[in-house]
Short mmCIF file of N, CA and C in Angstrom, two decimals:
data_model
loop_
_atom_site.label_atom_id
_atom_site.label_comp_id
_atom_site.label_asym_id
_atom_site.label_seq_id
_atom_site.Cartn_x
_atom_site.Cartn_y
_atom_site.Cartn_z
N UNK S 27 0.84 -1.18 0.00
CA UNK S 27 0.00 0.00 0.00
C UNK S 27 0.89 1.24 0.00
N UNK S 28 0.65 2.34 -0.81
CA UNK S 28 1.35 3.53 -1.13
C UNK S 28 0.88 4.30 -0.02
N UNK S 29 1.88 4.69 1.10
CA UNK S 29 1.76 5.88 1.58
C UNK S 29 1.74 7.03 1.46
N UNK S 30 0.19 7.88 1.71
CA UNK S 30 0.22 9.37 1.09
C UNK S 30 1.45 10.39 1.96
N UNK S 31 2.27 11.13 1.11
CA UNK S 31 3.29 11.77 1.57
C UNK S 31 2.28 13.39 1.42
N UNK S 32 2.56 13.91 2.78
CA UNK S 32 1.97 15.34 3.02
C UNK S 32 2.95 16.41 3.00
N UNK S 33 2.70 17.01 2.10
CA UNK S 33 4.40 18.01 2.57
C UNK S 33 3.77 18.65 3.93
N UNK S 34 4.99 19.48 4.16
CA UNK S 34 4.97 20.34 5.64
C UNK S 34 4.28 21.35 5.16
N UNK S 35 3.43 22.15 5.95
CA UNK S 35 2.59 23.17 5.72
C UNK S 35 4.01 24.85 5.82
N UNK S 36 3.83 25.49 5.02
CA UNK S 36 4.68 26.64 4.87
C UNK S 36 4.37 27.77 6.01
N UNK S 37 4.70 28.15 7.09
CA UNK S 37 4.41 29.64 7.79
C UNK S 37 5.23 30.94 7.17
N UNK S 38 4.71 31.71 7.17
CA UNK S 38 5.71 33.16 6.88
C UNK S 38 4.99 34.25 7.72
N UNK S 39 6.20 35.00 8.22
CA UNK S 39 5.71 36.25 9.10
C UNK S 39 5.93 37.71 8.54
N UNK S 40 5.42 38.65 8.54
CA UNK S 40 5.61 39.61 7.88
C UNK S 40 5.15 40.83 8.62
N UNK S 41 5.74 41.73 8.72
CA UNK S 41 5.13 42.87 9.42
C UNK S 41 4.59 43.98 8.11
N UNK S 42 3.42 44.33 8.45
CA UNK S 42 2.56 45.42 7.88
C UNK S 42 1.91 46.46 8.46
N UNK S 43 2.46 47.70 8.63
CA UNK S 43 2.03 48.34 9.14
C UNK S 43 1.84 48.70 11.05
N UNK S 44 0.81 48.05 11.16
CA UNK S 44 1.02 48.04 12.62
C UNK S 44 0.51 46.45 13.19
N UNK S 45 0.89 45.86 12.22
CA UNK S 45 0.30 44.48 12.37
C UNK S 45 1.49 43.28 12.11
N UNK S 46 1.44 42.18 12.64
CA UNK S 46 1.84 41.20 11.95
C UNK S 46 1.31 40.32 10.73
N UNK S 47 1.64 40.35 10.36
CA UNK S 47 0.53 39.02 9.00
C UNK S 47 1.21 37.87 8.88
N UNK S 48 0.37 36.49 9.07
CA UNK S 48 0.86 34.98 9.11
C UNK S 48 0.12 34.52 7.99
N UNK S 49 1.17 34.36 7.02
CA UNK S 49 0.61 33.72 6.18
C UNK S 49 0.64 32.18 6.47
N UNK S 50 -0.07 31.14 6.04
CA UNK S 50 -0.18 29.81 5.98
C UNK S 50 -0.66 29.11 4.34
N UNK S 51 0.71 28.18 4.07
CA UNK S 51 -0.03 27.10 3.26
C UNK S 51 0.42 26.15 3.17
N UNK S 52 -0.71 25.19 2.81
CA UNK S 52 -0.61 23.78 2.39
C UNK S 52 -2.19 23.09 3.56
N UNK S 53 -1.34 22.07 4.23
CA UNK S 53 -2.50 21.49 5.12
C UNK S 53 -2.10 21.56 6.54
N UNK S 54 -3.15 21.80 7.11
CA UNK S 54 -2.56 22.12 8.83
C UNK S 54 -3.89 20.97 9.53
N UNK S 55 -3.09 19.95 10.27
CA UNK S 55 -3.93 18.83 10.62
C UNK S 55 -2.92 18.64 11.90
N UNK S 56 -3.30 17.39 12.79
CA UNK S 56 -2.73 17.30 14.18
C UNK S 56 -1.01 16.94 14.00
N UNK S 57 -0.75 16.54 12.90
CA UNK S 57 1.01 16.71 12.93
C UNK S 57 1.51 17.98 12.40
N UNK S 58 0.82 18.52 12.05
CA UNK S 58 1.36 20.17 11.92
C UNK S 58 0.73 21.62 13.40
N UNK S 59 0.22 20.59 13.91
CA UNK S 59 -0.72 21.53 14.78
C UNK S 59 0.62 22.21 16.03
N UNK S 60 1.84 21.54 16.25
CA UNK S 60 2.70 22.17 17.47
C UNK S 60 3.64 23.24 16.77
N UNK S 61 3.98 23.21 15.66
CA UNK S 61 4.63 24.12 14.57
C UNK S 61 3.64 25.30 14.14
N UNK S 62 2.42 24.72 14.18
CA UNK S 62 1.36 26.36 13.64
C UNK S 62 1.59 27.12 14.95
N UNK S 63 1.50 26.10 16.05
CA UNK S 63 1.51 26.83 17.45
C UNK S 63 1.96 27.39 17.94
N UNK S 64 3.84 27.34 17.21
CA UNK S 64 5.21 28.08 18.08
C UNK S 64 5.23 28.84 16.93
N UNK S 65 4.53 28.91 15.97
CA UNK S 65 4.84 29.54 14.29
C UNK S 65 3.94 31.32 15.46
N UNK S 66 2.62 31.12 15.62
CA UNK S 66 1.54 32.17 15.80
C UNK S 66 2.11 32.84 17.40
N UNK S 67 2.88 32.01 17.91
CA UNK S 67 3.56 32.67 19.40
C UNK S 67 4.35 32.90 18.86
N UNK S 68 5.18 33.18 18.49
CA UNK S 68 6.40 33.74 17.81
C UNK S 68 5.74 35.21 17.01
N UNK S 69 4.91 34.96 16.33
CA UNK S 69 4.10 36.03 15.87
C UNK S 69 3.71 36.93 17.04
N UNK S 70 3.29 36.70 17.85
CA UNK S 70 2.55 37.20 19.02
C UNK S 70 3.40 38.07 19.72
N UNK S 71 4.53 37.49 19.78
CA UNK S 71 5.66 38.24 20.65
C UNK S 71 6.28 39.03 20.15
N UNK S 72 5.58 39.24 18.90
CA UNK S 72 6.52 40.57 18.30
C UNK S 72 5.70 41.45 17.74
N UNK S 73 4.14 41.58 17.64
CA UNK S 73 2.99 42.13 17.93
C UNK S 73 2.18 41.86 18.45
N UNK S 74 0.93 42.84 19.04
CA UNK S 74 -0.21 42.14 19.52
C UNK S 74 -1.28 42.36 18.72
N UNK S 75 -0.88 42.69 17.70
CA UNK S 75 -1.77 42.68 16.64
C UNK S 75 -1.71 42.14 15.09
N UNK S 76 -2.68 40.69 15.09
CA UNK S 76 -1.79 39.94 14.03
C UNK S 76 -3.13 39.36 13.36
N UNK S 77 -2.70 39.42 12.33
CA UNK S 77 -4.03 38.81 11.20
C UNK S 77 -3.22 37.48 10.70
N UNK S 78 -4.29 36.33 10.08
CA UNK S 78 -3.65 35.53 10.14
C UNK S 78 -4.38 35.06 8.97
N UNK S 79 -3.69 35.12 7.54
CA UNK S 79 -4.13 35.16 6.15
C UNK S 79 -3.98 33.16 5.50
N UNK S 80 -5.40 32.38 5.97
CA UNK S 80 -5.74 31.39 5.58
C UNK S 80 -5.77 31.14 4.11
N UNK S 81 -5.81 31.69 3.20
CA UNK S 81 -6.08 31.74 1.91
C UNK S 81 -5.64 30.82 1.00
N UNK S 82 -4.11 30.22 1.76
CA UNK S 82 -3.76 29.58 1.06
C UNK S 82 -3.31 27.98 1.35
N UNK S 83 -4.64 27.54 2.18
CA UNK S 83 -4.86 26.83 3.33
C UNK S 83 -5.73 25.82 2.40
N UNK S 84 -5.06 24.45 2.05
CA UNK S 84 -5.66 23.46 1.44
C UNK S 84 -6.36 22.13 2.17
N UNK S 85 -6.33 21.87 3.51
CA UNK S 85 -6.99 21.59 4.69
C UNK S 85 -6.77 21.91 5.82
N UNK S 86 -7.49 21.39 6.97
CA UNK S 86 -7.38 22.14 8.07
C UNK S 86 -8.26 21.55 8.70
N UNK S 87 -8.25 20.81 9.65
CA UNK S 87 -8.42 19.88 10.52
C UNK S 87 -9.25 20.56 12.30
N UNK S 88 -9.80 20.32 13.20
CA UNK S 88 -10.12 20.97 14.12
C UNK S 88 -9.11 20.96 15.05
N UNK S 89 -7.72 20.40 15.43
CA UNK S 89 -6.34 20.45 16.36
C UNK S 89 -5.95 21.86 15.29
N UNK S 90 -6.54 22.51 14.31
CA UNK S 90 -5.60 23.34 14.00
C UNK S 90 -6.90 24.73 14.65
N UNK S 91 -7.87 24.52 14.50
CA UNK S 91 -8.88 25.56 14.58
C UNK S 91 -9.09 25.59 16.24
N UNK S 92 -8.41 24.58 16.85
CA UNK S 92 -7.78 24.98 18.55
C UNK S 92 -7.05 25.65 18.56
N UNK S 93 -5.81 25.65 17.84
CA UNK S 93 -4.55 26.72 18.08
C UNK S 93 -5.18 27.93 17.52
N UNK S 94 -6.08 28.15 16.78
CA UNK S 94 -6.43 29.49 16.07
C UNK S 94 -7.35 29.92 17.51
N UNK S 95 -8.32 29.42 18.12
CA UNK S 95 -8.84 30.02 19.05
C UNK S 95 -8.41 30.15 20.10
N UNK S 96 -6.87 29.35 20.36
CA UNK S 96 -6.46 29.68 21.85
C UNK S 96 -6.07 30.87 21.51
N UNK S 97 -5.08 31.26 20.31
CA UNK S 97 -4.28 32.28 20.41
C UNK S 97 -5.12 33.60 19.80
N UNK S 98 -6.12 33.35 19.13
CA UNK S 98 -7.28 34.75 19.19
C UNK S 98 -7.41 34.78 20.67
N UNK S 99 -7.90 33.73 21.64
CA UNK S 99 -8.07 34.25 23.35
C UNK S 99 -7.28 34.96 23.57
N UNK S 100 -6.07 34.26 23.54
CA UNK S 100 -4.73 35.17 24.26
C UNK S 100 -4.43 36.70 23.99
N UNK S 101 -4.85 36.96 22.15
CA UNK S 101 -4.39 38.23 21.70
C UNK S 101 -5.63 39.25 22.27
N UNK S 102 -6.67 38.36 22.76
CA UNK S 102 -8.00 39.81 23.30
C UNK S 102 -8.16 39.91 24.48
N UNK S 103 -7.63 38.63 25.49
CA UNK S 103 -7.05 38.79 26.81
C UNK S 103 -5.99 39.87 26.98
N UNK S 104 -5.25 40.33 26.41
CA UNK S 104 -3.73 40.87 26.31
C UNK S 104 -3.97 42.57 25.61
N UNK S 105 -5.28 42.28 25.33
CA UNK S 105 -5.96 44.00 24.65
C UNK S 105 -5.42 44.03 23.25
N UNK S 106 -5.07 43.10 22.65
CA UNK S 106 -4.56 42.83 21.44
C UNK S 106 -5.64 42.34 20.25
N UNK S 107 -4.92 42.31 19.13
CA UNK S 107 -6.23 42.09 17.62
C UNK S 107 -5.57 40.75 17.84
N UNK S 108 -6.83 40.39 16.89
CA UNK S 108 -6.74 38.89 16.17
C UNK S 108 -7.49 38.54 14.93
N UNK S 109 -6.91 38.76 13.78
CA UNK S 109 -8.18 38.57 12.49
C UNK S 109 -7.97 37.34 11.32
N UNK S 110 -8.91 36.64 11.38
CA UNK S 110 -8.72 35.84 10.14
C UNK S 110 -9.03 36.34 8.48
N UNK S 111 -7.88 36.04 7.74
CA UNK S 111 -8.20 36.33 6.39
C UNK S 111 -8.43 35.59 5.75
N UNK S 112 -9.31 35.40 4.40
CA UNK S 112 -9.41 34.08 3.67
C UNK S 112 -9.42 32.94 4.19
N UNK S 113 -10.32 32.76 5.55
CA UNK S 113 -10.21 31.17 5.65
C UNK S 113 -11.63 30.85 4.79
N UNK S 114 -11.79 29.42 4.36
CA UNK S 114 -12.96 28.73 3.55
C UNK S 114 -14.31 28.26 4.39
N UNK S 115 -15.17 28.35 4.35
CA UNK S 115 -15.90 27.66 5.35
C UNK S 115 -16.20 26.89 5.76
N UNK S 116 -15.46 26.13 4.62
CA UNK S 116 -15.54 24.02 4.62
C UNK S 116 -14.79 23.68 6.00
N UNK S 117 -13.54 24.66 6.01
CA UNK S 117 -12.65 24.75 7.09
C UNK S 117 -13.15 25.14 8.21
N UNK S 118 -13.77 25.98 8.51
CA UNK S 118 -13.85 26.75 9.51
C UNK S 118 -15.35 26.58 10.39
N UNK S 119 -16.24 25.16 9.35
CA UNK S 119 -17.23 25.01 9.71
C UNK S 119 -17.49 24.32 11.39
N UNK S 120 -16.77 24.45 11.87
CA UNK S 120 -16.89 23.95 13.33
C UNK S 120 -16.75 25.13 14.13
N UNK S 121 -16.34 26.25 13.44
CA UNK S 121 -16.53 27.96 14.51
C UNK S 121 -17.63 28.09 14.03
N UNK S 122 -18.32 28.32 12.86
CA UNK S 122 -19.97 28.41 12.98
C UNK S 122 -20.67 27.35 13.83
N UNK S 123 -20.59 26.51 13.71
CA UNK S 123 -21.52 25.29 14.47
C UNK S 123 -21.53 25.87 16.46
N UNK S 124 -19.91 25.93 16.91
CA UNK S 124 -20.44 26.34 18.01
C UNK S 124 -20.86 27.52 18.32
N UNK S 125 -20.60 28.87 17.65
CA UNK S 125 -20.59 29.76 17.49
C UNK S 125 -19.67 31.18 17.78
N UNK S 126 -18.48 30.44 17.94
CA UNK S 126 -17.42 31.28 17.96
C UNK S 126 -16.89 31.99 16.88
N UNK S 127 -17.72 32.02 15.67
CA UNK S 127 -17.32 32.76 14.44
C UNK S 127 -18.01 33.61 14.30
N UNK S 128 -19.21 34.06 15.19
CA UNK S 128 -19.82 35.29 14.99
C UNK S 128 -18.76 36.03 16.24
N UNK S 129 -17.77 35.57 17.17
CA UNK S 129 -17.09 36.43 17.97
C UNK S 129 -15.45 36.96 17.39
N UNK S 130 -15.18 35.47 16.72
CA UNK S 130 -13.52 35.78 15.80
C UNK S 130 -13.87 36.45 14.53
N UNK S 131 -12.90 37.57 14.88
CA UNK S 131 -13.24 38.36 13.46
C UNK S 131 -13.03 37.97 12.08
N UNK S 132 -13.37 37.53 11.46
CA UNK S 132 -13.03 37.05 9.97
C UNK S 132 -13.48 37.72 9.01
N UNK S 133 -12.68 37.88 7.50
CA UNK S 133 -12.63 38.63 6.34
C UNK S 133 -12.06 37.69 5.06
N UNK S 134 -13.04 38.13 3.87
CA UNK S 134 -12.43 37.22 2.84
C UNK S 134 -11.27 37.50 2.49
N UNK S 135 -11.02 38.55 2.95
CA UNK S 135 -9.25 38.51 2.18
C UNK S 135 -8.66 39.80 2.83
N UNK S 136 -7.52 39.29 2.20
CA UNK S 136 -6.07 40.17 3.50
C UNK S 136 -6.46 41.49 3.47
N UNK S 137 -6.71 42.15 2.42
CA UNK S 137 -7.07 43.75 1.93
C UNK S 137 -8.18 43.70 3.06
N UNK S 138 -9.30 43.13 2.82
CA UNK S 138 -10.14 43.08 3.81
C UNK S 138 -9.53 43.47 5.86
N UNK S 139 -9.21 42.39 6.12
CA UNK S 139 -8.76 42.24 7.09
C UNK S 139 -7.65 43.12 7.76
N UNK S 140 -6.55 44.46 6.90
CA UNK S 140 -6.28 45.14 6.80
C UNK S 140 -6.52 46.31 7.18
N UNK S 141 -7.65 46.56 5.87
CA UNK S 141 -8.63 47.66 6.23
C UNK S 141 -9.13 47.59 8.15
N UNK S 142 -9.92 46.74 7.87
CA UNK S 142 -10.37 46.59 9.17
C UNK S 142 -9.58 46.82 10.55
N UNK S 143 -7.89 46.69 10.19
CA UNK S 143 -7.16 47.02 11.70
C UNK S 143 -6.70 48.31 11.15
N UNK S 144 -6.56 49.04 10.24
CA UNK S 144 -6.30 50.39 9.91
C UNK S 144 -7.44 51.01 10.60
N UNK S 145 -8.70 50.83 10.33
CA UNK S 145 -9.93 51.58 10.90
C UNK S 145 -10.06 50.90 12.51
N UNK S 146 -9.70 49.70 13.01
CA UNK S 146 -9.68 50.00 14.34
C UNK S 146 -8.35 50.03 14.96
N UNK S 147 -7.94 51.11 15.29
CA UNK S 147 -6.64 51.03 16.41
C UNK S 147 -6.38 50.49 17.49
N UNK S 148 -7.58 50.76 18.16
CA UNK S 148 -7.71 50.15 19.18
C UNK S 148 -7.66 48.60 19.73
N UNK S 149 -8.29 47.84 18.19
CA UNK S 149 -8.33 46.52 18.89
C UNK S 149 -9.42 46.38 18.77
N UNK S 150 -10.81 47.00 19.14
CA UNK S 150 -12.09 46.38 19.20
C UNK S 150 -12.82 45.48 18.30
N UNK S 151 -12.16 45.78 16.78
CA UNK S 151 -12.70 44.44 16.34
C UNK S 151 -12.58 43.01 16.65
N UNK S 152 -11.34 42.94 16.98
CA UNK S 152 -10.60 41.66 17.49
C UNK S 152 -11.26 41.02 18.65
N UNK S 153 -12.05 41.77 19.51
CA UNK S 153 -12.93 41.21 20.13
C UNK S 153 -14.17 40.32 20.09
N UNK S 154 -14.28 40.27 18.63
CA UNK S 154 -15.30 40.00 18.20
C UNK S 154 -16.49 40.48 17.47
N UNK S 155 -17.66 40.19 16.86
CA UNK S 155 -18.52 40.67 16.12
C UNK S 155 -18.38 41.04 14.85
N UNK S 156 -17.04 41.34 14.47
CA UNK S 156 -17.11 42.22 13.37
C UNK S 156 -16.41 41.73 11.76
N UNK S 157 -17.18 40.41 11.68
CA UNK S 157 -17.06 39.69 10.92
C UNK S 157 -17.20 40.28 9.15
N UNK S 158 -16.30 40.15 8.58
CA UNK S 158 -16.08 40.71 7.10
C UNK S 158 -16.61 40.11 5.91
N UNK S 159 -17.90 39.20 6.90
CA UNK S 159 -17.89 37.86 5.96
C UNK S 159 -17.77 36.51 6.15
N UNK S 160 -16.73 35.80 5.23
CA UNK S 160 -16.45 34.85 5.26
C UNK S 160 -17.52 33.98 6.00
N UNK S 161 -18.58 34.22 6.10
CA UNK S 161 -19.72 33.38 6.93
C UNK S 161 -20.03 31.68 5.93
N UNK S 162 -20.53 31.13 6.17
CA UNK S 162 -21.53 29.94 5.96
C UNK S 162 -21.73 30.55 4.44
N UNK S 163 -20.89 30.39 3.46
CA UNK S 163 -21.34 31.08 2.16
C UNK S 163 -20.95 30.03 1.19
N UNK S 164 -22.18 29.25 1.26
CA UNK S 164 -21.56 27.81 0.00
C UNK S 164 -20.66 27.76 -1.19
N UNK S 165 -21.30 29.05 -1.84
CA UNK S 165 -20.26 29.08 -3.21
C UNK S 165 -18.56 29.00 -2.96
N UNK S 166 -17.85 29.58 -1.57
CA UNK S 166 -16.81 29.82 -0.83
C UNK S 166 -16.24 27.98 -0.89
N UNK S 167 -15.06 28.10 -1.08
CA UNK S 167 -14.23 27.05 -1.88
C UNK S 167 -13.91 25.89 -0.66
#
């Protein structure tokens, strides 16, 4: 039997503005889940304000959509942002179900998600509510 070979999922960090941006791609499932983890703390510690651009996110497993909600906790505990860009909803369909995706801010795309920490300084979107989208939208890949 042929074993499926997974490559390693890619992180990159980038500073923009007054933000960090994490990009992610490939697949993030429970053997990539301790590397997304020290990938987004590493991010963290060098802003408290970090968007985290899914877009190019070809699965994604629920051990990965734990590390995304511990470390949104941590960044709005800490008075800090936390925004998702481009995640899919196929992915992300377990933050709608319990309903933590009407509180994590999400946006279809980085421009999106951008905008959104340019217009809040403060942080208050990151608290929640102020979703850009990305909802329960079937046509969404």
């Amino acid at each position: 039997m042929l074993e499926r070979r997974v490559p390693e999922p890619r992180f990159s960090m980038e500073p923009v503005e007054t933000c960090v941006v994490v990009t992610v791609a490939g697949e993030l499932d429970v053997t990539s889940s301790q590397q997304f983890d020290e990938c987004l703390s590493e991010a963290s510690s060098s802003s408290d304000r970090m968007i985290l651009d899914l877009s190019g996110v070809d699965f994604m497993d629920t051990s990965a959509l734990a590390v995304i909600v511990g470390h949104w906790r941590r960044q709005v505990e800490a008075d800090g942002m936390f925004l998702l860009a481009g995640a899919r909803y196929r992915y992300t369909k377990a933050l709608w179900i319990t309903g933590l995706a009407d509180r994590l801010p999400m946006y279809d795309t980085l421009d999106e998600a951008l905008t959104a920490a340019r217009a809040d300084p403060g942080g208050d979107a990151a608290k929640g509510g102020a979703n850009g989208s990305a909802g329960p939208d079937t046509t969404a890949g």
